[in-house]
Amino acid sequence: MNNLDWLIVGLFLAALLGIVAYSRRYMRGVADYLVANRCAGRYLLTLSEGIAGLGAITIVGAFEITYQAGFVPIWWGFFLSPLGLIIALSGFVIYRFRQTRSMTMPQFIEMRYSRRFRVFCGMLAFLSGVINYGVFPAITARFFIHFCQLPDVISVAGLELSTFPLIMALELGLALVFVFLGGQVTVLLTDFVQSMFSLIAFLIILVFLMWAFDWSDLITGLQTVPEGKSMVHPFRAGAVDDFNIGYYLIGVFMVVYTTRAWQGSSAYNASARTPHEARMAGILGNWRAIAQGMAVLMMPLCVFAVMHNPIFAEQAAGINAELSQLADPAVKNQMTVPIGLTQILPIGITGLFAAVMLAAAISTDNTYLHSWSSIFIQDVLLPFKKKPLTPEQHIRWLRIGLIGVAVFAWTFSMVFPLNDYIYMFFDITGAIFLGGAGSVIIGGLYWKRGTTAAAWTAMIMGAVLSVSGLLLQSYWVGAIGPQMVEWFPDSMMLAGIVDDFPFNGRQMMLFAMLCSIAAYVFVSLAGNYTHEMDRLLHRGKFRRDDDPSVEKPTRSWKSLGMGPEFSRWDKVIYIGTMTWVLGWWLVFLIGTLINLIVDIPDSTWIGFWQVNLWISLGLGVVTTGWFLAGGFFDIRRLFADLKDPTRNAADDGRVIDGRNADDLETT
């Protein structure tokens, strides 16, 4: 990278450190550290959680998919969009979870089921999460080494040190400092700044790519793929390995089942000012990253065009020369687009994208470090303590857990080889907890007959099936497969799959989830139990005096409508979101129907994607300005709320006789 590029990265990092130094003063108690004392507004939430969920590794994973599948995933994303809309508009899971006032999902699990089950779920969530997170530093470090063209070895005080572990240590160290000093308060604020910077940077990158690459040259490169693997025609892409129509159809079910189940950003689930603010943050999420998504799509497509269109032969040769130095096929797949971008992005834009990736890396690292360490301390260790900790002791424990997770992530990244697609690895490791979590969470929040025995059965079944699948897939080639052939030498089926495990991570995850649902329902129906849902959700006679939300929010299917909590502006956002999402869904239905009747040529799809690109750019400019204004308003209100020195020491995540400890002090 050029000196100007490094200057951009350095100034951005200095700004983040300044924000951390200023905001740490607002962290005064356990509730501040864990959930920012539940003072976050909708724009602050949707922007901060959005960048936390993006992550450098997620961008690299998206590059990996797009480089294979092209525009096709966008089309099938339209198919899934009504599900996300319904989940957002109804506040599915998040609204009721916020009503419980739980700081972590396992805390709700103790309120709904039992303390032992809280510890069990906390341990499962923690193990699933830290293993999943364990590859993040490695992928991120590899990106920066190749994108910034850093040497493999550097000399420090006469010692030859590998760059790879040093970059990981620097990345984790920065995130560690951010969380250590201010907990969720600094996480919210730094993630907000990183999110706004990234949205503006993505707009600039998108404009540059649209200016630098002639549309016809881009399409020429994309059309070099073999028959049946089209990158522009969704109905001629069925032969794309792994990422085909079935991959997205399974995703329909998984979107609903895993709503808010993954705990990597658990603090955001509990940081909203009110349940309604949490719901509005979800609705706004439909607008947050329009330009971001298109920029992340266009970057790998431009690299693909460079690699396959003969007019870019000189640039392609430079990319291939660097890729040839990578021996590991998995690393080569992950780094193809980052290395390609070094050849097509100019000075200044390169530094801008490097700063975006740094923002994505730090935001995900600080959020995940905070979440997994908090769950381990809050839900695995502290339930065994009979005497509550003082706020100072409690925060000290949380910080020790924070350091432990960072050390584990660094070590795991050093020793674990990632031999699968990044997103496939996410699916497999996530299924350790997610396989049963959806049944337990949705059943616990919405079904009063769900029993503790059913929850145990569902969670264990989901975890066992998922872990078994993980071990099979990881060790099938070279270990389990050859051993099975040795035991059953006459099996033609084994001979055909010995060198390739027959199921991918998403298929294994689906099977575990379906078994978990069946177990939860059947075991619950076999019992005779009814839970007091009003006490769990702080409704009716259990409503708290300090609850700022409306007394009777809309329930059941009517929650899809606009209840008394909606202001006039909320209704505008609601109607606009429905129009935007359902409009594209209607386009999907009409396009699919026409394609079933007549054969739509590639040229029509090419024109469609070009129009989609320009619409995304225009809306991206508008929504970025809108969210910037709303976010700064929320920050002012956050600071005003946190200036109040009053804190409830009992609001620390403890559950006593099925109720939050601070509920007992307010009744």
PDB file of C-alpha atoms in Angstrom, residues 263 291 353 442 609:
ATOM      1  CA  GLN A 263     -25.205 -15.265  20.612  1.00  0.00           C
ATOM      2  CA  ALA A 291     -24.990   0.155  -0.918  1.00  0.00           C
ATOM      3  CA  PHE A 353     -10.980  -0.389   1.768  1.00  0.00           C
ATOM      4  CA  ILE A 442     -39.018 -19.904  20.399  1.00  0.00           C
ATOM      5  CA  TRP A 609     -28.868  -6.458 -12.700  1.00  0.00           C
TER       6      TRP A 609
END
